[in-house]
Amino acid sequence: MIVKKEKVIEDIKALGLELGDTIFVTADLMNVGFFEKNKKYTSEQWIEILKECVGEEGTIILASYTKTFFFLKKNPEIVFDRFSKTYAGDLPNILIKQPLAIRSKHPTFSCIGIGPNAAKILEKHDHNSTAYHPLGEIIKLNGKFLLLGCLDKKNAPQGMHYAQERLGHTKQGPMVGLMQSYFIDDNGEKKLFTKRDLGGCSRGGYKLYGELIVNHAIKFGYVGNGFSAIMDAKESCDVIYNALSKDRKIILCDDKTCIDCYGKWQNTGFGTVPFYFRKIFSILLKK
Ligand SMILES: [Zn+2]
């Protein structure tokens, strides 16, 4: 069913987005069912929809994460700058092209935003800061998190990786220190960046919705055809932080071959031994 722009705006407002809000948005727009003319025009209209919902005083922030390479296989073409394309979807890619939008300088976990709070949220997010720093700034500004059509087994509630960061979990795991990217520093020089913190797998994040529901920290609703949700940033992060500090394993995904979830000593202890045996065995069998 094709959904009209007016209906999308009405649904987002009914969900709880208000004028003046600072909002971090994660979206799977295809699920909403709003489409006009072509893909590019539709994405542009999406930015207009979000702007209309939060108004001139509101701020919109999107993840605009970028590609990396394995440290033993350096790719000189992967160089982050203000206009690097993101793999995070059409919406941030449209915003990247807008000259008024502000992008943080983190070489792999950058965010892009517009609105009066965008500079404050993004200005300190660079190669020296932690990956999910902007979410902490959004919390300080009493912001909200919006999941548009992406309540599924791929996307986690936004506070999950930030809670992992606060708990020190993002600095652990087999992939830490292995992935890199080049970036251009403030002096215009090309530098090498190594990812030393990462949230990893998001596919078990759906298991946190129970905690968010019983703590009244999430509101669900439909935006067009897409099942969606809105959360107060601080409230939802606190609920997730408390849940993960009691048991970090509740967000392990359903794929038992996932290295992020099951190859981490801190998650599965001696369970990592058979995990890596199975991994090596399956690689040998493929050869
Ligand atoms: Zn996983």
PDB file of C-alpha atoms and ligand atoms in Angstrom:
ATOM      1  CA  MET A   1       0.000   0.000   0.000  1.00  0.00           C
ATOM      2  CA  ILE A   2       1.446   3.400  -1.026  1.00  0.00           C
ATOM      3  CA  VAL A   3       1.352   5.892   1.853  1.00  0.00           C
ATOM      4  CA  LYS A   4       1.017   9.660   1.341  1.00  0.00           C
ATOM      5  CA  LYS A   5       3.470  12.185   2.817  1.00  0.00           C
ATOM      6  CA  GLU A   6       0.755  13.788   4.992  1.00  0.00           C
ATOM      7  CA  LYS A   7      -0.086  10.401   6.508  1.00  0.00           C
ATOM      8  CA  VAL A   8       3.598   9.732   7.321  1.00  0.00           C
ATOM      9  CA  ILE A   9       3.888  13.097   9.113  1.00  0.00           C
ATOM     10  CA  GLU A  10       0.644  12.451  11.002  1.00  0.00           C
ATOM     11  CA  ASP A  11       1.855   8.996  12.119  1.00  0.00           C
ATOM     12  CA  ILE A  12       5.284  10.230  13.253  1.00  0.00           C
ATOM     13  CA  LYS A  13       3.675  13.018  15.285  1.00  0.00           C
ATOM     14  CA  ALA A  14       1.186  10.559  16.804  1.00  0.00           C
ATOM     15  CA  LEU A  15       4.099   8.326  17.795  1.00  0.00           C
ATOM     16  CA  GLY A  16       5.525  11.190  19.863  1.00  0.00           C
ATOM     17  CA  LEU A  17       7.925  13.303  17.802  1.00  0.00           C
ATOM     18  CA  GLU A  18       7.405  16.967  18.663  1.00  0.00           C
ATOM     19  CA  LEU A  19       8.459  20.416  17.457  1.00  0.00           C
ATOM     20  CA  GLY A  20      11.879  21.333  18.827  1.00  0.00           C
ATOM     21  CA  ASP A  21      12.942  17.710  19.454  1.00  0.00           C
ATOM     22  CA  THR A  22      16.507  16.497  19.030  1.00  0.00           C
ATOM     23  CA  ILE A  23      16.182  13.115  17.375  1.00  0.00           C
ATOM     24  CA  PHE A  24      18.505  10.289  16.349  1.00  0.00           C
ATOM     25  CA  VAL A  25      16.839   8.315  13.566  1.00  0.00           C
ATOM     26  CA  THR A  26      17.377   4.754  12.349  1.00  0.00           C
ATOM     27  CA  ALA A  27      15.201   3.810   9.384  1.00  0.00           C
ATOM     28  CA  ASP A  28      14.271   1.108   6.930  1.00  0.00           C
ATOM     29  CA  LEU A  29      12.205   3.366   4.696  1.00  0.00           C
ATOM     30  CA  MET A  30      11.065   0.676   2.275  1.00  0.00           C
ATOM     31  CA  ASN A  31       8.917  -0.768   5.054  1.00  0.00           C
ATOM     32  CA  VAL A  32       6.969   2.468   5.500  1.00  0.00           C
ATOM     33  CA  GLY A  33       5.507   2.457   2.001  1.00  0.00           C
ATOM     34  CA  PHE A  34       5.943   6.142   1.169  1.00  0.00           C
ATOM     35  CA  PHE A  35       7.200   6.600  -2.403  1.00  0.00           C
ATOM     36  CA  GLU A  36       7.098   9.534  -4.826  1.00  0.00           C
ATOM     37  CA  LYS A  37       8.591   9.813  -8.353  1.00  0.00           C
ATOM     38  CA  ASN A  38      11.933   8.042  -7.785  1.00  0.00           C
ATOM     39  CA  LYS A  39      14.272   6.821  -5.061  1.00  0.00           C
ATOM     40  CA  LYS A  40      16.328  10.031  -4.837  1.00  0.00           C
ATOM     41  CA  TYR A  41      13.268  12.308  -4.723  1.00  0.00           C
ATOM     42  CA  THR A  42      11.642  10.048  -2.111  1.00  0.00           C
ATOM     43  CA  SER A  43      14.723  10.215   0.137  1.00  0.00           C
ATOM     44  CA  GLU A  44      14.784  14.014  -0.213  1.00  0.00           C
ATOM     45  CA  GLN A  45      11.134  14.108   0.778  1.00  0.00           C
ATOM     46  CA  TRP A  46      11.971  11.999   3.840  1.00  0.00           C
ATOM     47  CA  ILE A  47      14.381  14.677   5.040  1.00  0.00           C
ATOM     48  CA  GLU A  48      11.598  17.251   4.505  1.00  0.00           C
ATOM     49  CA  ILE A  49       9.169  15.062   6.472  1.00  0.00           C
ATOM     50  CA  LEU A  50      11.534  14.828   9.446  1.00  0.00           C
ATOM     51  CA  LYS A  51      12.244  18.570   9.269  1.00  0.00           C
ATOM     52  CA  GLU A  52       8.536  19.322   9.265  1.00  0.00           C
ATOM     53  CA  CYS A  53       8.003  17.109  12.325  1.00  0.00           C
ATOM     54  CA  VAL A  54      10.716  18.747  14.456  1.00  0.00           C
ATOM     55  CA  GLY A  55      10.469  22.269  12.974  1.00  0.00           C
ATOM     56  CA  GLU A  56      13.152  24.973  12.749  1.00  0.00           C
ATOM     57  CA  GLU A  57      14.134  24.490  16.400  1.00  0.00           C
ATOM     58  CA  GLY A  58      14.537  20.718  16.056  1.00  0.00           C
ATOM     59  CA  THR A  59      17.668  18.708  15.258  1.00  0.00           C
ATOM     60  CA  ILE A  60      17.958  15.520  13.196  1.00  0.00           C
ATOM     61  CA  ILE A  61      20.979  13.207  13.554  1.00  0.00           C
ATOM     62  CA  LEU A  62      21.657  10.097  11.470  1.00  0.00           C
ATOM     63  CA  ALA A  63      24.445   7.521  11.516  1.00  0.00           C
ATOM     64  CA  SER A  64      26.699   7.873   8.448  1.00  0.00           C
ATOM     65  CA  TYR A  65      29.187   5.070   9.135  1.00  0.00           C
ATOM     66  CA  THR A  66      31.779   4.334   6.474  1.00  0.00           C
ATOM     67  CA  LYS A  67      33.783   1.447   5.077  1.00  0.00           C
ATOM     68  CA  THR A  68      36.919  -0.042   6.594  1.00  0.00           C
ATOM     69  CA  PHE A  69      39.587  -2.522   5.479  1.00  0.00           C
ATOM     70  CA  PHE A  70      41.408  -5.365   7.235  1.00  0.00           C
ATOM     71  CA  PHE A  71      44.777  -4.148   8.542  1.00  0.00           C
ATOM     72  CA  LEU A  72      46.713  -6.717   6.485  1.00  0.00           C
ATOM     73  CA  LYS A  73      44.902  -5.712   3.290  1.00  0.00           C
ATOM     74  CA  LYS A  74      45.088  -1.919   3.206  1.00  0.00           C
ATOM     75  CA  ASN A  75      42.927  -0.157   0.645  1.00  0.00           C
ATOM     76  CA  PRO A  76      44.309   3.296  -0.272  1.00  0.00           C
ATOM     77  CA  GLU A  77      40.935   4.229  -1.793  1.00  0.00           C
ATOM     78  CA  ILE A  78      39.096   4.085   1.534  1.00  0.00           C
ATOM     79  CA  VAL A  79      39.722   7.618   2.789  1.00  0.00           C
ATOM     80  CA  PHE A  80      37.090   9.262   4.975  1.00  0.00           C
ATOM     81  CA  ASP A  81      36.179  12.894   4.393  1.00  0.00           C
ATOM     82  CA  ARG A  82      33.099  15.135   4.849  1.00  0.00           C
ATOM     83  CA  PHE A  83      31.481  13.799   1.653  1.00  0.00           C
ATOM     84  CA  SER A  84      32.318  10.068   1.871  1.00  0.00           C
ATOM     85  CA  LYS A  85      29.361   7.863   0.995  1.00  0.00           C
ATOM     86  CA  THR A  86      27.890   5.921   3.908  1.00  0.00           C
ATOM     87  CA  TYR A  87      26.632   2.332   3.861  1.00  0.00           C
ATOM     88  CA  ALA A  88      23.941   3.363   6.371  1.00  0.00           C
ATOM     89  CA  GLY A  89      21.225   3.982   3.774  1.00  0.00           C
ATOM     90  CA  ASP A  90      19.705   6.522   1.399  1.00  0.00           C
ATOM     91  CA  LEU A  91      18.609   8.988   4.072  1.00  0.00           C
ATOM     92  CA  PRO A  92      22.081   9.881   5.431  1.00  0.00           C
ATOM     93  CA  ASN A  93      23.491   9.874   1.888  1.00  0.00           C
ATOM     94  CA  ILE A  94      20.993  12.576   0.900  1.00  0.00           C
ATOM     95  CA  LEU A  95      21.909  14.618   3.968  1.00  0.00           C
ATOM     96  CA  ILE A  96      25.665  14.247   3.257  1.00  0.00           C
ATOM     97  CA  LYS A  97      25.077  16.077  -0.038  1.00  0.00           C
ATOM     98  CA  GLN A  98      23.419  19.040   1.692  1.00  0.00           C
ATOM     99  CA  PRO A  99      26.015  21.759   2.382  1.00  0.00           C
ATOM    100  CA  LEU A 100      24.248  22.971   5.525  1.00  0.00           C
ATOM    101  CA  ALA A 101      24.408  19.554   7.168  1.00  0.00           C
ATOM    102  CA  ILE A 102      27.180  18.946   9.704  1.00  0.00           C
ATOM    103  CA  ARG A 103      29.181  15.729   9.746  1.00  0.00           C
ATOM    104  CA  SER A 104      31.334  14.554  12.603  1.00  0.00           C
ATOM    105  CA  LYS A 105      34.948  13.690  11.811  1.00  0.00           C
ATOM    106  CA  HIS A 106      35.113  10.152  13.203  1.00  0.00           C
ATOM    107  CA  PRO A 107      36.782   8.179  10.375  1.00  0.00           C
ATOM    108  CA  THR A 108      34.433   5.163  10.582  1.00  0.00           C
ATOM    109  CA  PHE A 109      31.502   5.965  12.912  1.00  0.00           C
ATOM    110  CA  SER A 110      30.634   9.487  11.747  1.00  0.00           C
ATOM    111  CA  CYS A 111      27.139  10.950  12.096  1.00  0.00           C
ATOM    112  CA  ILE A 112      25.456  13.617  10.001  1.00  0.00           C
ATOM    113  CA  GLY A 113      22.933  16.134  11.241  1.00  0.00           C
ATOM    114  CA  ILE A 114      20.976  19.317  10.702  1.00  0.00           C
ATOM    115  CA  GLY A 115      19.424  21.746  13.125  1.00  0.00           C
ATOM    116  CA  PRO A 116      20.556  24.031  15.938  1.00  0.00           C
ATOM    117  CA  ASN A 117      22.020  21.256  18.156  1.00  0.00           C
ATOM    118  CA  ALA A 118      23.875  19.396  15.380  1.00  0.00           C
ATOM    119  CA  ALA A 119      27.208  21.187  15.894  1.00  0.00           C
ATOM    120  CA  LYS A 120      27.139  20.635  19.655  1.00  0.00           C
ATOM    121  CA  ILE A 121      26.385  16.933  19.260  1.00  0.00           C
ATOM    122  CA  LEU A 122      28.976  16.276  16.554  1.00  0.00           C
ATOM    123  CA  GLU A 123      31.859  18.707  17.090  1.00  0.00           C
ATOM    124  CA  LYS A 124      33.937  16.509  19.420  1.00  0.00           C
ATOM    125  CA  HIS A 125      33.333  13.251  17.560  1.00  0.00           C
ATOM    126  CA  ASP A 126      36.616  12.556  15.749  1.00  0.00           C
ATOM    127  CA  HIS A 127      39.456   9.993  15.547  1.00  0.00           C
ATOM    128  CA  ASN A 128      40.276  10.599  19.221  1.00  0.00           C
ATOM    129  CA  SER A 129      36.769  10.042  20.594  1.00  0.00           C
ATOM    130  CA  THR A 130      34.760   6.905  21.211  1.00  0.00           C
ATOM    131  CA  ALA A 131      32.557   5.473  18.472  1.00  0.00           C
ATOM    132  CA  TYR A 132      29.166   6.288  20.016  1.00  0.00           C
ATOM    133  CA  HIS A 133      30.019   9.645  21.600  1.00  0.00           C
ATOM    134  CA  PRO A 134      27.189  11.576  19.809  1.00  0.00           C
ATOM    135  CA  LEU A 135      24.545   9.479  21.575  1.00  0.00           C
ATOM    136  CA  GLY A 136      25.839  10.734  24.921  1.00  0.00           C
ATOM    137  CA  GLU A 137      25.485  14.304  23.667  1.00  0.00           C
ATOM    138  CA  ILE A 138      21.912  13.591  22.526  1.00  0.00           C
ATOM    139  CA  ILE A 139      21.133  12.283  26.033  1.00  0.00           C
ATOM    140  CA  LYS A 140      22.496  15.499  27.582  1.00  0.00           C
ATOM    141  CA  LEU A 141      20.125  17.478  25.347  1.00  0.00           C
ATOM    142  CA  ASN A 142      17.082  15.388  26.406  1.00  0.00           C
ATOM    143  CA  GLY A 143      16.854  13.923  22.915  1.00  0.00           C
ATOM    144  CA  LYS A 144      14.848  11.023  21.566  1.00  0.00           C
ATOM    145  CA  PHE A 145      15.532   7.925  19.448  1.00  0.00           C
ATOM    146  CA  LEU A 146      13.254   7.054  16.537  1.00  0.00           C
ATOM    147  CA  LEU A 147      13.126   3.652  14.842  1.00  0.00           C
ATOM    148  CA  LEU A 148      11.290   4.052  11.545  1.00  0.00           C
ATOM    149  CA  GLY A 149      10.039   0.790  10.063  1.00  0.00           C
ATOM    150  CA  CYS A 150      12.995  -1.119  11.472  1.00  0.00           C
ATOM    151  CA  LEU A 151      11.735  -3.088  14.436  1.00  0.00           C
ATOM    152  CA  ASP A 152      13.292  -6.309  13.280  1.00  0.00           C
ATOM    153  CA  LYS A 153      16.077  -8.812  13.970  1.00  0.00           C
ATOM    154  CA  LYS A 154      18.728  -6.704  12.202  1.00  0.00           C
ATOM    155  CA  ASN A 155      18.470  -3.363  14.014  1.00  0.00           C
ATOM    156  CA  ALA A 156      18.939  -2.774  17.731  1.00  0.00           C
ATOM    157  CA  PRO A 157      17.390  -0.003  19.828  1.00  0.00           C
ATOM    158  CA  GLN A 158      19.898   2.861  19.426  1.00  0.00           C
ATOM    159  CA  GLY A 159      20.948   2.938  23.072  1.00  0.00           C
ATOM    160  CA  MET A 160      22.418  -0.584  22.926  1.00  0.00           C
ATOM    161  CA  HIS A 161      25.855   0.240  21.524  1.00  0.00           C
ATOM    162  CA  TYR A 162      26.081   3.351  23.694  1.00  0.00           C
ATOM    163  CA  ALA A 163      25.326   1.259  26.796  1.00  0.00           C
ATOM    164  CA  GLN A 164      28.010  -1.218  25.662  1.00  0.00           C
ATOM    165  CA  GLU A 165      30.412   1.716  25.321  1.00  0.00           C
ATOM    166  CA  ARG A 166      29.657   2.941  28.856  1.00  0.00           C
ATOM    167  CA  LEU A 167      30.200  -0.597  30.178  1.00  0.00           C
ATOM    168  CA  GLY A 168      33.548  -0.919  28.383  1.00  0.00           C
ATOM    169  CA  HIS A 169      32.290  -3.752  26.160  1.00  0.00           C
ATOM    170  CA  THR A 170      33.105  -1.959  22.894  1.00  0.00           C
ATOM    171  CA  LYS A 171      36.822  -2.212  23.617  1.00  0.00           C
ATOM    172  CA  GLN A 172      36.706  -5.999  23.855  1.00  0.00           C
ATOM    173  CA  GLY A 173      36.506  -8.740  21.268  1.00  0.00           C
ATOM    174  CA  PRO A 174      38.433 -10.416  18.464  1.00  0.00           C
ATOM    175  CA  MET A 175      37.796  -7.659  15.904  1.00  0.00           C
ATOM    176  CA  VAL A 176      39.129  -4.759  18.009  1.00  0.00           C
ATOM    177  CA  GLY A 177      42.235  -3.267  16.395  1.00  0.00           C
ATOM    178  CA  LEU A 178      41.919  -5.230  13.145  1.00  0.00           C
ATOM    179  CA  MET A 179      39.877  -2.863  10.954  1.00  0.00           C
ATOM    180  CA  GLN A 180      41.188   0.414   9.612  1.00  0.00           C
ATOM    181  CA  SER A 181      40.456   3.378   7.385  1.00  0.00           C
ATOM    182  CA  TYR A 182      42.378   6.384   6.131  1.00  0.00           C
ATOM    183  CA  PHE A 183      41.166   9.906   6.875  1.00  0.00           C
ATOM    184  CA  ILE A 184      42.215  13.461   6.165  1.00  0.00           C
ATOM    185  CA  ASP A 185      43.195  15.306   9.343  1.00  0.00           C
ATOM    186  CA  ASP A 186      42.743  19.027  10.122  1.00  0.00           C
ATOM    187  CA  ASN A 187      46.088  19.826   8.452  1.00  0.00           C
ATOM    188  CA  GLY A 188      44.960  18.149   5.241  1.00  0.00           C
ATOM    189  CA  GLU A 189      47.228  15.141   5.725  1.00  0.00           C
ATOM    190  CA  LYS A 190      46.188  11.561   5.037  1.00  0.00           C
ATOM    191  CA  LYS A 191      46.365   9.495   8.230  1.00  0.00           C
ATOM    192  CA  LEU A 192      45.650   5.893   9.165  1.00  0.00           C
ATOM    193  CA  PHE A 193      42.887   5.169  11.677  1.00  0.00           C
ATOM    194  CA  THR A 194      42.470   1.880  13.559  1.00  0.00           C
ATOM    195  CA  LYS A 195      39.095   0.933  15.050  1.00  0.00           C
ATOM    196  CA  ARG A 196      39.795   0.341  18.718  1.00  0.00           C
ATOM    197  CA  ASP A 197      36.174   0.252  19.841  1.00  0.00           C
ATOM    198  CA  LEU A 198      33.083  -1.131  18.187  1.00  0.00           C
ATOM    199  CA  GLY A 199      29.586  -2.197  19.149  1.00  0.00           C
ATOM    200  CA  GLY A 200      29.640  -5.186  16.831  1.00  0.00           C
ATOM    201  CA  CYS A 201      26.598  -7.306  16.088  1.00  0.00           C
ATOM    202  CA  SER A 202      23.149  -5.642  16.375  1.00  0.00           C
ATOM    203  CA  ARG A 203      21.081  -8.697  15.484  1.00  0.00           C
ATOM    204  CA  GLY A 204      20.361  -9.695  19.080  1.00  0.00           C
ATOM    205  CA  GLY A 205      19.257  -6.176  20.037  1.00  0.00           C
ATOM    206  CA  TYR A 206      15.604  -7.104  19.564  1.00  0.00           C
ATOM    207  CA  LYS A 207      15.839  -9.068  22.827  1.00  0.00           C
ATOM    208  CA  LEU A 208      15.977  -5.748  24.724  1.00  0.00           C
ATOM    209  CA  TYR A 209      12.436  -4.698  23.793  1.00  0.00           C
ATOM    210  CA  GLY A 210      10.989  -6.661  26.728  1.00  0.00           C
ATOM    211  CA  GLU A 211      13.091  -4.642  29.206  1.00  0.00           C
ATOM    212  CA  LEU A 212      12.134  -1.389  27.478  1.00  0.00           C
ATOM    213  CA  ILE A 213       8.427  -2.304  27.581  1.00  0.00           C
ATOM    214  CA  VAL A 214       8.249  -3.279  31.262  1.00  0.00           C
ATOM    215  CA  ASN A 215      10.175  -0.116  32.178  1.00  0.00           C
ATOM    216  CA  HIS A 216       7.801   2.044  30.096  1.00  0.00           C
ATOM    217  CA  ALA A 217      10.781   3.373  28.129  1.00  0.00           C
ATOM    218  CA  ILE A 218       9.447   2.794  24.609  1.00  0.00           C
ATOM    219  CA  LYS A 219       6.338   3.611  22.608  1.00  0.00           C
ATOM    220  CA  PHE A 220       5.384   1.587  19.543  1.00  0.00           C
ATOM    221  CA  GLY A 221       3.227   2.492  16.588  1.00  0.00           C
ATOM    222  CA  TYR A 222       2.905   2.317  12.834  1.00  0.00           C
ATOM    223  CA  VAL A 223       4.362   4.923  10.502  1.00  0.00           C
ATOM    224  CA  GLY A 224       2.625   4.110   7.248  1.00  0.00           C
ATOM    225  CA  ASN A 225       3.082   0.332   6.940  1.00  0.00           C
ATOM    226  CA  GLY A 226       6.259   0.260   9.004  1.00  0.00           C
ATOM    227  CA  PHE A 227       6.311  -0.936  12.600  1.00  0.00           C
ATOM    228  CA  SER A 228       8.132   1.830  14.457  1.00  0.00           C
ATOM    229  CA  ALA A 229       9.078   3.061  17.913  1.00  0.00           C
ATOM    230  CA  ILE A 230      10.178   6.143  19.805  1.00  0.00           C
ATOM    231  CA  MET A 231      12.219   6.312  23.008  1.00  0.00           C
ATOM    232  CA  ASP A 232      13.495   8.962  25.359  1.00  0.00           C
ATOM    233  CA  ALA A 233      17.273   8.709  24.786  1.00  0.00           C
ATOM    234  CA  LYS A 234      18.352   8.794  28.433  1.00  0.00           C
ATOM    235  CA  GLU A 235      15.569   6.625  29.772  1.00  0.00           C
ATOM    236  CA  SER A 236      16.083   3.894  27.162  1.00  0.00           C
ATOM    237  CA  CYS A 237      19.879   3.962  27.519  1.00  0.00           C
ATOM    238  CA  ASP A 238      19.590   3.598  31.294  1.00  0.00           C
ATOM    239  CA  VAL A 239      17.233   0.617  30.967  1.00  0.00           C
ATOM    240  CA  ILE A 240      19.592  -1.085  28.505  1.00  0.00           C
ATOM    241  CA  TYR A 241      22.662  -0.238  30.606  1.00  0.00           C
ATOM    242  CA  ASN A 242      21.063  -1.827  33.671  1.00  0.00           C
ATOM    243  CA  ALA A 243      20.024  -4.915  31.716  1.00  0.00           C
ATOM    244  CA  LEU A 244      23.478  -5.406  30.173  1.00  0.00           C
ATOM    245  CA  SER A 245      25.291  -4.770  33.431  1.00  0.00           C
ATOM    246  CA  LYS A 246      23.337  -7.682  34.942  1.00  0.00           C
ATOM    247  CA  ASP A 247      23.804  -9.994  31.960  1.00  0.00           C
ATOM    248  CA  ARG A 248      25.726  -8.995  28.848  1.00  0.00           C
ATOM    249  CA  LYS A 249      24.722 -12.239  27.114  1.00  0.00           C
ATOM    250  CA  ILE A 250      21.063 -11.280  26.671  1.00  0.00           C
ATOM    251  CA  ILE A 251      21.877  -9.608  23.339  1.00  0.00           C
ATOM    252  CA  LEU A 252      23.709 -12.512  21.717  1.00  0.00           C
ATOM    253  CA  CYS A 253      22.186 -13.037  18.265  1.00  0.00           C
ATOM    254  CA  ASP A 254      20.582 -16.201  16.882  1.00  0.00           C
ATOM    255  CA  ASP A 255      23.493 -17.045  14.568  1.00  0.00           C
ATOM    256  CA  LYS A 256      25.805 -19.394  16.487  1.00  0.00           C
ATOM    257  CA  THR A 257      28.584 -18.778  13.921  1.00  0.00           C
ATOM    258  CA  CYS A 258      28.658 -15.000  14.687  1.00  0.00           C
ATOM    259  CA  ILE A 259      32.187 -14.064  15.770  1.00  0.00           C
ATOM    260  CA  ASP A 260      31.056 -10.798  17.420  1.00  0.00           C
ATOM    261  CA  CYS A 261      28.660 -12.616  19.715  1.00  0.00           C
ATOM    262  CA  TYR A 262      30.122 -16.110  20.217  1.00  0.00           C
ATOM    263  CA  GLY A 263      33.825 -15.536  19.506  1.00  0.00           C
ATOM    264  CA  LYS A 264      34.241 -13.179  22.431  1.00  0.00           C
ATOM    265  CA  TRP A 265      35.800 -14.582  25.608  1.00  0.00           C
ATOM    266  CA  GLN A 266      33.871 -12.086  27.767  1.00  0.00           C
ATOM    267  CA  ASN A 267      30.564 -13.399  26.359  1.00  0.00           C
ATOM    268  CA  THR A 268      31.022 -17.141  26.235  1.00  0.00           C
ATOM    269  CA  GLY A 269      34.219 -17.938  28.215  1.00  0.00           C
ATOM    270  CA  PHE A 270      35.497 -21.448  27.443  1.00  0.00           C
ATOM    271  CA  GLY A 271      32.710 -21.701  24.857  1.00  0.00           C
ATOM    272  CA  THR A 272      35.044 -19.757  22.540  1.00  0.00           C
ATOM    273  CA  VAL A 273      37.346 -22.826  22.312  1.00  0.00           C
ATOM    274  CA  PRO A 274      34.861 -25.096  20.455  1.00  0.00           C
ATOM    275  CA  PHE A 275      33.644 -21.973  18.575  1.00  0.00           C
ATOM    276  CA  TYR A 276      37.071 -21.353  17.021  1.00  0.00           C
ATOM    277  CA  PHE A 277      37.626 -25.083  16.428  1.00  0.00           C
ATOM    278  CA  ARG A 278      34.389 -25.150  14.425  1.00  0.00           C
ATOM    279  CA  LYS A 279      35.398 -21.955  12.556  1.00  0.00           C
ATOM    280  CA  ILE A 280      38.824 -23.329  11.572  1.00  0.00           C
ATOM    281  CA  PHE A 281      37.279 -26.681  10.629  1.00  0.00           C
ATOM    282  CA  SER A 282      34.646 -25.044   8.384  1.00  0.00           C
ATOM    283  CA  ILE A 283      37.318 -22.895   6.671  1.00  0.00           C
ATOM    284  CA  LEU A 284      39.476 -25.995   6.042  1.00  0.00           C
ATOM    285  CA  LEU A 285      36.488 -27.901   4.665  1.00  0.00           C
ATOM    286  CA  LYS A 286      35.732 -25.090   2.204  1.00  0.00           C
ATOM    287  CA  LYS A 287      39.293 -25.228   0.780  1.00  0.00           C
TER     288      LYS A 287
HETATM  289 ZN    ZN B   1      25.834 -11.758  16.474  1.00  0.00          ZN
END
